[in-house]
GROMACS .gro file of N, CA and C in nm:
model
  429
    1MET      N    1 -20.181  -8.399   3.369
    1MET     CA    2 -20.103  -8.523   3.350
    1MET      C    3 -20.223  -8.617   3.198
    2ILE      N    4 -20.280  -8.536   3.159
    2ILE     CA    5 -20.372  -8.543   3.000
    2ILE      C    6 -20.238  -8.464   2.973
    3ASP      N    7 -20.208  -8.289   2.944
    3ASP     CA    8 -20.092  -8.358   2.848
    3ASP      C    9 -19.921  -8.371   2.842
    4LYS      N   10 -19.906  -8.435   2.971
    4LYS     CA   11 -19.828  -8.604   3.007
    4LYS      C   12 -19.790  -8.708   2.881
    5MET      N   13 -20.005  -8.711   2.974
    5MET     CA   14 -20.066  -8.786   2.902
    5MET      C   15 -19.942  -8.829   2.703
    6ARG      N   16 -20.028  -8.680   2.686
    6ARG     CA   17 -20.046  -8.641   2.513
    6ARG      C   18 -19.861  -8.609   2.482
    7GLU      N   19 -19.736  -8.692   2.543
    7GLU     CA   20 -19.652  -8.647   2.514
    7GLU      C   21 -19.538  -8.807   2.466
    8SER      N   22 -19.634  -8.828   2.494
    8SER     CA   23 -19.572  -8.963   2.369
    8SER      C   24 -19.773  -9.129   2.370
    9LYS      N   25 -19.731  -9.202   2.350
    9LYS     CA   26 -19.754  -9.283   2.268
    9LYS      C   27 -19.752  -9.459   2.384
   10LYS      N   28 -19.608  -9.427   2.450
   10LYS     CA   29 -19.569  -9.519   2.468
   10LYS      C   30 -19.571  -9.493   2.677
   11ILE      N   31 -19.657  -9.386   2.696
   11ILE     CA   32 -19.735  -9.359   2.843
   11ILE      C   33 -19.810  -9.436   2.901
   12GLY      N   34 -19.855  -9.506   2.963
   12GLY     CA   35 -19.898  -9.625   2.984
   12GLY      C   36 -20.068  -9.596   3.086
   13SER      N   37 -19.937  -9.442   3.160
   13SER     CA   38 -20.023  -9.453   3.320
   13SER      C   39 -19.960  -9.281   3.342
   14VAL      N   40 -20.039  -9.207   3.397
   14VAL     CA   41 -19.977  -9.096   3.476
   14VAL      C   42 -19.965  -9.065   3.623
   15CYS      N   43 -19.889  -9.106   3.667
   15CYS     CA   44 -19.939  -8.984   3.816
   15CYS      C   45 -19.901  -8.890   3.888
   16GLY      N   46 -19.971  -8.771   4.011
   16GLY     CA   47 -19.962  -8.702   4.011
   16GLY      C   48 -19.852  -8.751   4.226
   17ARG      N   49 -19.952  -8.556   4.216
   17ARG     CA   50 -19.893  -8.558   4.385
   17ARG      C   51 -20.070  -8.597   4.448
   18VAL      N   52 -20.047  -8.714   4.573
   18VAL     CA   53 -20.082  -8.666   4.674
   18VAL      C   54 -20.071  -8.583   4.827
   19HIS      N   55 -20.125  -8.566   4.919
   19HIS     CA   56 -20.131  -8.409   4.991
   19HIS      C   57 -20.227  -8.564   5.049
   20PRO      N   58 -20.200  -8.603   5.155
   20PRO     CA   59 -20.285  -8.628   5.299
   20PRO      C   60 -20.287  -8.506   5.374
   21ILE      N   61 -20.454  -8.555   5.443
   21ILE     CA   62 -20.468  -8.374   5.468
   21ILE      C   63 -20.568  -8.446   5.626
   22GLY      N   64 -20.570  -8.333   5.693
   22GLY     CA   65 -20.611  -8.392   5.882
   22GLY      C   66 -20.521  -8.348   5.955
   23SER      N   67 -20.574  -8.416   6.097
   23SER     CA   68 -20.516  -8.326   6.226
   23SER      C   69 -20.508  -8.504   6.293
   24GLY      N   70 -20.364  -8.482   6.400
   24GLY     CA   71 -20.312  -8.567   6.429
   24GLY      C   72 -20.170  -8.688   6.469
   25PRO      N   73 -20.083  -8.686   6.478
   25PRO     CA   74 -20.028  -8.846   6.439
   25PRO      C   75 -19.972  -8.905   6.362
   26ILE      N   76 -20.107  -8.988   6.372
   26ILE     CA   77 -20.129  -9.076   6.233
   26ILE      C   78 -20.141  -9.055   6.099
   27VAL      N   79 -20.196  -8.915   6.076
   27VAL     CA   80 -20.225  -8.828   6.011
   27VAL      C   81 -20.028  -8.762   5.946
   28TRP      N   82 -19.981  -8.698   6.036
   28TRP     CA   83 -19.828  -8.686   6.060
   28TRP      C   84 -19.762  -8.803   5.953
   29TYR      N   85 -19.789  -8.868   6.006
   29TYR     CA   86 -19.765  -9.045   5.994
   29TYR      C   87 -19.737  -9.024   5.843
   30GLN      N   88 -19.879  -8.984   5.818
   30GLN     CA   89 -19.919  -9.042   5.625
   30GLN      C   90 -19.850  -8.921   5.545
   31ILE      N   91 -19.864  -8.824   5.598
   31ILE     CA   92 -19.771  -8.731   5.522
   31ILE      C   93 -19.627  -8.737   5.513
   32PHE      N   94 -19.519  -8.703   5.630
   32PHE     CA   95 -19.417  -8.861   5.610
   32PHE      C   96 -19.395  -8.860   5.524
   33GLU      N   97 -19.455  -9.003   5.473
   33GLU     CA   98 -19.495  -9.131   5.433
   33GLU      C   99 -19.489  -9.147   5.223
   34TYR      N  100 -19.668  -9.024   5.215
   34TYR     CA  101 -19.632  -8.890   5.040
   34TYR      C  102 -19.570  -8.868   5.069
   35ALA      N  103 -19.468  -8.807   5.091
   35ALA     CA  104 -19.331  -8.646   5.080
   35ALA      C  105 -19.270  -8.845   5.026
   36VAL      N  106 -19.257  -8.891   5.111
   36VAL     CA  107 -19.066  -8.983   5.069
   36VAL      C  108 -19.161  -9.002   4.989
   37GLY      N  109 -19.285  -9.137   4.971
   37GLY     CA  110 -19.322  -9.208   4.836
   37GLY      C  111 -19.346  -9.037   4.688
   38HIS      N  112 -19.357  -8.957   4.731
   38HIS     CA  113 -19.463  -8.898   4.582
   38HIS      C  114 -19.293  -8.791   4.551
   39TRP      N  115 -19.285  -8.729   4.636
   39TRP     CA  116 -19.219  -8.594   4.614
   39TRP      C  117 -19.037  -8.651   4.604
   40LEU      N  118 -18.992  -8.769   4.632
   40LEU     CA  119 -18.864  -8.816   4.666
   40LEU      C  120 -18.852  -8.972   4.565
   41GLN      N  121 -18.966  -9.053   4.569
   41GLN     CA  122 -18.915  -9.173   4.566
   41GLN      C  123 -18.959  -9.200   4.372
   42LYS      N  124 -19.052  -9.149   4.360
   42LYS     CA  125 -19.154  -9.114   4.206
   42LYS      C  126 -19.025  -9.037   4.135
   43VAL      N  127 -19.079  -8.890   4.195
   43VAL     CA  128 -18.911  -8.810   4.099
   43VAL      C  129 -18.818  -8.893   4.065
   44SER      N  130 -18.769  -8.971   4.181
   44SER     CA  131 -18.649  -9.035   4.075
   44SER      C  132 -18.632  -9.089   4.006
   45GLU      N  133 -18.797  -9.184   4.025
   45GLU     CA  134 -18.798  -9.383   3.881
   45GLU      C  135 -18.839  -9.222   3.752
   46HIS      N  136 -18.842  -9.119   3.776
   46HIS     CA  137 -18.920  -9.065   3.635
   46HIS      C  138 -18.795  -9.042   3.577
   47ILE      N  139 -18.724  -9.024   3.659
   47ILE     CA  140 -18.667  -8.928   3.630
   47ILE      C  141 -18.531  -9.082   3.562
   48PHE      N  142 -18.459  -9.184   3.642
   48PHE     CA  143 -18.411  -9.304   3.528
   48PHE      C  144 -18.432  -9.347   3.495
   49GLY      N  145 -18.634  -9.320   3.396
   49GLY     CA  146 -18.715  -9.387   3.301
   49GLY      C  147 -18.863  -9.389   3.291
   50THR      N  148 -18.846  -9.417   3.435
   50THR     CA  149 -18.982  -9.510   3.508
   50THR      C  150 -19.067  -9.512   3.581
   51VAL      N  151 -19.149  -9.510   3.648
   51VAL     CA  152 -19.228  -9.469   3.749
   51VAL      C  153 -19.313  -9.621   3.788
   52MET      N  154 -19.262  -9.645   3.915
   52MET     CA  155 -19.248  -9.835   3.912
   52MET      C  156 -19.399  -9.862   3.993
   53CYS      N  157 -19.507  -9.790   4.049
   53CYS     CA  158 -19.615  -9.793   4.090
   53CYS      C  159 -19.692  -9.678   4.065
   54SER      N  160 -19.782  -9.662   3.939
   54SER     CA  161 -19.881  -9.565   3.944
   54SER      C  162 -20.011  -9.629   4.074
   55PRO      N  163 -19.972  -9.520   4.172
   55PRO     CA  164 -20.107  -9.547   4.265
   55PRO      C  165 -20.188  -9.593   4.247
   56GLY      N  166 -20.335  -9.643   4.233
   56GLY     CA  167 -20.462  -9.613   4.271
   56GLY      C  168 -20.577  -9.538   4.320
   57CYS      N  169 -20.568  -9.387   4.366
   57CYS     CA  170 -20.545  -9.309   4.461
   57CYS      C  171 -20.523  -9.147   4.364
   58PHE      N  172 -20.490  -9.118   4.212
   58PHE     CA  173 -20.451  -9.042   4.151
   58PHE      C  174 -20.326  -9.095   4.031
   59SER      N  175 -20.395  -9.209   3.986
   59SER     CA  176 -20.321  -9.155   3.919
   59SER      C  177 -20.468  -9.144   3.732
   60LEU      N  178 -20.427  -9.160   3.607
   60LEU     CA  179 -20.430  -9.101   3.511
   60LEU      C  180 -20.368  -9.249   3.398
   61LEU      N  181 -20.479  -9.354   3.367
   61LEU     CA  182 -20.395  -9.407   3.249
   61LEU      C  183 -20.507  -9.448   3.137
   62ARG      N  184 -20.389  -9.484   3.072
   62ARG     CA  185 -20.412  -9.528   2.881
   62ARG      C  186 -20.526  -9.611   2.827
   63GLY      N  187 -20.630  -9.573   2.838
   63GLY     CA  188 -20.755  -9.715   2.763
   63GLY      C  189 -20.695  -9.764   2.719
   64SER      N  190 -20.617  -9.741   2.576
   64SER     CA  191 -20.614  -9.836   2.476
   64SER      C  192 -20.551  -9.934   2.546
   65THR      N  193 -20.406  -9.942   2.661
   65THR     CA  194 -20.316 -10.001   2.661
   65THR      C  195 -20.287 -10.073   2.817
   66LEU      N  196 -20.493 -10.005   2.839
   66LEU     CA  197 -20.552 -10.138   2.964
   66LEU      C  198 -20.663 -10.243   2.853
   67LEU      N  199 -20.676 -10.226   2.735
   67LEU     CA  200 -20.708 -10.296   2.692
   67LEU      C  201 -20.617 -10.401   2.617
   68GLU      N  202 -20.540 -10.379   2.613
   68GLU     CA  203 -20.472 -10.504   2.513
   68GLU      C  204 -20.443 -10.594   2.662
   69ASP      N  205 -20.448 -10.791   2.539
   69ASP     CA  206 -20.452 -10.867   2.604
   69ASP      C  207 -20.347 -10.964   2.736
   70ASN      N  208 -20.254 -10.862   2.691
   70ASN     CA  209 -20.157 -10.933   2.812
   70ASN      C  210 -20.167 -10.824   2.948
   71ILE      N  211 -20.270 -10.713   2.904
   71ILE     CA  212 -20.211 -10.639   3.080
   71ILE      C  213 -20.410 -10.771   3.131
   72LEU      N  214 -20.449 -10.720   3.035
   72LEU     CA  215 -20.637 -10.740   3.099
   72LEU      C  216 -20.701 -10.870   3.034
   73ASN      N  217 -20.625 -10.959   3.079
   73ASN     CA  218 -20.643 -11.101   3.096
   73ASN      C  219 -20.569 -11.122   3.183
   74VAL      N  220 -20.429 -11.078   3.220
   74VAL     CA  221 -20.374 -11.113   3.305
   74VAL      C  222 -20.469 -11.043   3.504
   75TYR      N  223 -20.479 -10.937   3.453
   75TYR     CA  224 -20.480 -10.848   3.555
   75TYR      C  225 -20.638 -10.844   3.592
   76THR      N  226 -20.676 -10.952   3.519
   76THR     CA  227 -20.835 -11.029   3.595
   76THR      C  228 -20.816 -11.117   3.654
   77THR      N  229 -20.740 -11.234   3.585
   77THR     CA  230 -20.753 -11.372   3.675
   77THR      C  231 -20.726 -11.437   3.789
   78LYS      N  232 -20.880 -11.416   3.814
   78LYS     CA  233 -20.889 -11.493   3.905
   78LYS      C  234 -20.745 -11.624   4.097
   79SER      N  235 -20.749 -11.583   4.145
   79SER     CA  236 -20.626 -11.610   4.292
   79SER      C  237 -20.649 -11.740   4.248
   80SER      N  238 -20.527 -11.858   4.253
   80SER     CA  239 -20.553 -11.995   4.214
   80SER      C  240 -20.491 -12.068   4.354
   81GLN      N  241 -20.428 -11.980   4.394
   81GLN     CA  242 -20.259 -11.963   4.453
   81GLN      C  243 -20.234 -11.978   4.571
   82ALA      N  244 -20.210 -11.917   4.642
   82ALA     CA  245 -20.183 -11.860   4.779
   82ALA      C  246 -20.089 -11.759   4.796
   83SER      N  247 -19.950 -11.780   4.692
   83SER     CA  248 -19.920 -11.678   4.620
   83SER      C  249 -19.976 -11.564   4.510
   84HIS      N  250 -20.065 -11.614   4.512
   84HIS     CA  251 -20.128 -11.571   4.389
   84HIS      C  252 -20.164 -11.424   4.443
   85CYS      N  253 -20.223 -11.473   4.602
   85CYS     CA  254 -20.313 -11.354   4.685
   85CYS      C  255 -20.188 -11.243   4.719
   86VAL      N  256 -20.095 -11.289   4.714
   86VAL     CA  257 -19.985 -11.159   4.739
   86VAL      C  258 -20.005 -11.035   4.633
   87GLN      N  259 -19.963 -11.215   4.482
   87GLN     CA  260 -19.919 -11.136   4.411
   87GLN      C  261 -20.060 -10.986   4.333
   88TYR      N  262 -20.123 -11.070   4.295
   88TYR     CA  263 -20.292 -11.003   4.257
   88TYR      C  264 -20.348 -10.929   4.371
   89ASP      N  265 -20.410 -10.970   4.487
   89ASP     CA  266 -20.508 -10.895   4.555
   89ASP      C  267 -20.407 -10.771   4.661
   90GLN      N  268 -20.373 -10.832   4.712
   90GLN     CA  269 -20.318 -10.671   4.788
   90GLN      C  270 -20.233 -10.551   4.788
   91GLY      N  271 -20.178 -10.556   4.570
   91GLY     CA  272 -20.166 -10.448   4.595
   91GLY      C  273 -20.140 -10.373   4.449
   92GLU      N  274 -20.278 -10.412   4.422
   92GLU     CA  275 -20.304 -10.398   4.260
   92GLU      C  276 -20.297 -10.299   4.189
   93ASP      N  277 -20.278 -10.158   4.200
   93ASP     CA  278 -20.218 -10.094   4.148
   93ASP      C  279 -20.106 -10.080   4.184
   94ARG      N  280 -19.993 -10.252   4.207
   94ARG     CA  281 -19.838 -10.181   4.228
   94ARG      C  282 -19.896 -10.341   4.094
   95TRP      N  283 -19.977 -10.416   4.046
   95TRP     CA  284 -19.997 -10.544   4.017
   95TRP      C  285 -19.988 -10.425   3.849
   96LEU      N  286 -20.078 -10.358   3.855
   96LEU     CA  287 -20.165 -10.311   3.715
   96LEU      C  288 -20.012 -10.227   3.664
   97SER      N  289 -19.849 -10.082   3.725
   97SER     CA  290 -19.824 -10.061   3.648
   97SER      C  291 -19.733 -10.158   3.668
   98THR      N  292 -19.715 -10.230   3.671
   98THR     CA  293 -19.603 -10.384   3.667
   98THR      C  294 -19.637 -10.457   3.457
   99LEU      N  295 -19.758 -10.465   3.521
   99LEU     CA  296 -19.862 -10.536   3.314
   99LEU      C  297 -19.778 -10.428   3.229
  100ILE      N  298 -19.801 -10.327   3.262
  100ILE     CA  299 -19.784 -10.220   3.174
  100ILE      C  300 -19.652 -10.179   3.136
  101ILE      N  301 -19.598 -10.191   3.263
  101ILE     CA  302 -19.439 -10.151   3.234
  101ILE      C  303 -19.356 -10.271   3.173
  102GLN      N  304 -19.441 -10.454   3.204
  102GLN     CA  305 -19.380 -10.539   3.100
  102GLN      C  306 -19.403 -10.566   2.972
  103GLN      N  307 -19.535 -10.453   2.934
  103GLN     CA  308 -19.563 -10.479   2.749
  103GLN      C  309 -19.498 -10.347   2.707
  104GLY      N  310 -19.393 -10.255   2.776
  104GLY     CA  311 -19.345 -10.210   2.768
  104GLY      C  312 -19.352 -10.034   2.737
  105TYR      N  313 -19.435  -9.974   2.819
  105TYR     CA  314 -19.497  -9.847   2.841
  105TYR      C  315 -19.406  -9.863   2.921
  106TYR      N  316 -19.471  -9.695   2.966
  106TYR     CA  317 -19.351  -9.601   3.057
  106TYR      C  318 -19.532  -9.585   3.243
  107VAL      N  319 -19.445  -9.581   3.357
  107VAL     CA  320 -19.560  -9.489   3.424
  107VAL      C  321 -19.407  -9.288   3.414
  108ALA      N  322 -19.538  -9.269   3.406
  108ALA     CA  323 -19.454  -9.088   3.450
  108ALA      C  324 -19.586  -9.076   3.520
  109TYR      N  325 -19.477  -9.002   3.574
  109TYR     CA  326 -19.515  -8.913   3.694
  109TYR      C  327 -19.531  -8.704   3.677
  110CYS      N  328 -19.626  -8.672   3.769
  110CYS     CA  329 -19.679  -8.525   3.715
  110CYS      C  330 -19.635  -8.479   3.847
  111SER      N  331 -19.599  -8.334   3.880
  111SER     CA  332 -19.617  -8.306   3.965
  111SER      C  333 -19.639  -8.215   3.995
  112ALA      N  334 -19.730  -8.123   3.868
  112ALA     CA  335 -19.790  -8.049   3.868
  112ALA      C  336 -19.959  -8.082   3.885
  113ALA      N  337 -19.928  -8.230   3.884
  113ALA     CA  338 -20.114  -8.197   3.911
  113ALA      C  339 -20.109  -8.270   3.994
  114THR      N  340 -20.207  -8.263   4.126
  114THR     CA  341 -20.201  -8.237   4.318
  114THR      C  342 -20.338  -8.281   4.324
  115SER      N  343 -20.359  -8.373   4.401
  115SER     CA  344 -20.480  -8.399   4.505
  115SER      C  345 -20.418  -8.423   4.631
  116TYR      N  346 -20.527  -8.363   4.700
  116TYR     CA  347 -20.603  -8.369   4.829
  116TYR      C  348 -20.700  -8.480   4.859
  117THR      N  349 -20.666  -8.536   5.009
  117THR     CA  350 -20.733  -8.622   5.081
  117THR      C  351 -20.706  -8.639   5.168
  118TYR      N  352 -20.863  -8.683   5.238
  118TYR     CA  353 -20.838  -8.724   5.369
  118TYR      C  354 -20.783  -8.805   5.429
  119SER      N  355 -20.700  -8.793   5.543
  119SER     CA  356 -20.600  -8.953   5.588
  119SER      C  357 -20.716  -8.899   5.716
  120PRO      N  358 -20.718  -9.111   5.736
  120PRO     CA  359 -20.750  -9.137   5.861
  120PRO      C  360 -20.728  -9.081   6.012
  121GLU      N  361 -20.778  -9.068   6.105
  121GLU     CA  362 -20.713  -8.935   6.228
  121GLU      C  363 -20.697  -9.057   6.319
  122THR      N  364 -20.769  -9.175   6.373
  122THR     CA  365 -20.713  -9.268   6.436
  122THR      C  366 -20.691  -9.413   6.389
  123PHE      N  367 -20.620  -9.526   6.480
  123PHE     CA  368 -20.619  -9.589   6.455
  123PHE      C  369 -20.748  -9.689   6.426
  124ASN      N  370 -20.853  -9.622   6.575
  124ASN     CA  371 -20.976  -9.784   6.523
  124ASN      C  372 -21.014  -9.717   6.381
  125VAL      N  373 -21.017  -9.602   6.314
  125VAL     CA  374 -21.061  -9.568   6.175
  125VAL      C  375 -20.988  -9.715   6.059
  126ILE      N  376 -20.887  -9.668   6.091
  126ILE     CA  377 -20.780  -9.773   5.948
  126ILE      C  378 -20.795  -9.954   5.961
  127PHE      N  379 -20.890 -10.012   6.085
  127PHE     CA  380 -20.874 -10.136   6.149
  127PHE      C  381 -21.017 -10.128   6.091
  128ILE      N  382 -21.117  -9.981   6.164
  128ILE     CA  383 -21.230 -10.037   6.009
  128ILE      C  384 -21.245 -10.125   5.908
  129PHE      N  385 -21.168  -9.988   5.829
  129PHE     CA  386 -21.134 -10.007   5.661
  129PHE      C  387 -21.049 -10.121   5.637
  130VAL      N  388 -20.947 -10.181   5.707
  130VAL     CA  389 -20.918 -10.320   5.687
  130VAL      C  390 -20.981 -10.391   5.693
  131GLY      N  391 -21.050 -10.416   5.805
  131GLY     CA  392 -21.180 -10.525   5.830
  131GLY      C  393 -21.234 -10.447   5.714
  132PHE      N  394 -21.310 -10.402   5.590
  132PHE     CA  395 -21.348 -10.359   5.544
  132PHE      C  396 -21.325 -10.459   5.380
  133LEU      N  397 -21.220 -10.428   5.399
  133LEU     CA  398 -21.151 -10.517   5.257
  133LEU      C  399 -21.165 -10.579   5.268
  134PHE      N  400 -21.123 -10.626   5.359
  134PHE     CA  401 -21.086 -10.839   5.419
  134PHE      C  402 -21.179 -10.851   5.393
  135LYS      N  403 -21.364 -10.822   5.440
  135LYS     CA  404 -21.450 -10.827   5.360
  135LYS      C  405 -21.481 -10.883   5.232
  136ILE      N  406 -21.452 -10.795   5.138
  136ILE     CA  407 -21.478 -10.746   4.959
  136ILE      C  408 -21.329 -10.893   4.981
  137ILE      N  409 -21.304 -10.856   4.973
  137ILE     CA  410 -21.176 -10.996   4.911
  137ILE      C  411 -21.242 -11.124   4.953
  138TYR      N  412 -21.274 -11.143   5.094
  138TYR     CA  413 -21.294 -11.293   5.127
  138TYR      C  414 -21.451 -11.280   5.013
  139VAL      N  415 -21.508 -11.215   5.000
  139VAL     CA  416 -21.658 -11.278   4.925
  139VAL      C  417 -21.663 -11.302   4.776
  140ALA      N  418 -21.525 -11.196   4.733
  140ALA     CA  419 -21.477 -11.174   4.591
  140ALA      C  420 -21.484 -11.303   4.564
  141LYS      N  421 -21.352 -11.371   4.666
  141LYS     CA  422 -21.314 -11.458   4.630
  141LYS      C  423 -21.394 -11.653   4.625
  142HIS      N  424 -21.478 -11.571   4.731
  142HIS     CA  425 -21.596 -11.696   4.791
  142HIS      C  426 -21.744 -11.726   4.684
  143ALA      N  427 -21.752 -11.652   4.563
  143ALA     CA  428 -21.823 -11.580   4.436
  143ALA      C  429 -21.875 -11.636   4.368
   0.00000   0.00000   0.00000
């Protein structure tokens, strides 16, 4: 990913492949979803010019890109309307990638960079995690 970043100063972010690991139908679905998203969609987007979303789980971001006013200041804006919650708070990696692209940078994909991550194996784990995220968002909004 570092070598990919060195190719051009206009690359603001580089993402790699994520391989979910575990067992069971929920993990199988994650494997399928990541295969489509990372191995087909991101490759196609990279070939056509820029990847539209650099996932937060496995990305390298250029620090100087993030420090630009129109990226960091906009990204750290607190939501003040209901529509902002959807745009800013439920897809932070997508929102950050959009801001990077709007400033004229590219988001690249590096298929040689791979990572492995454990995927939830039961619905109970997913529900606990989602509930935890909603609590964090609620506390952050009311702080």
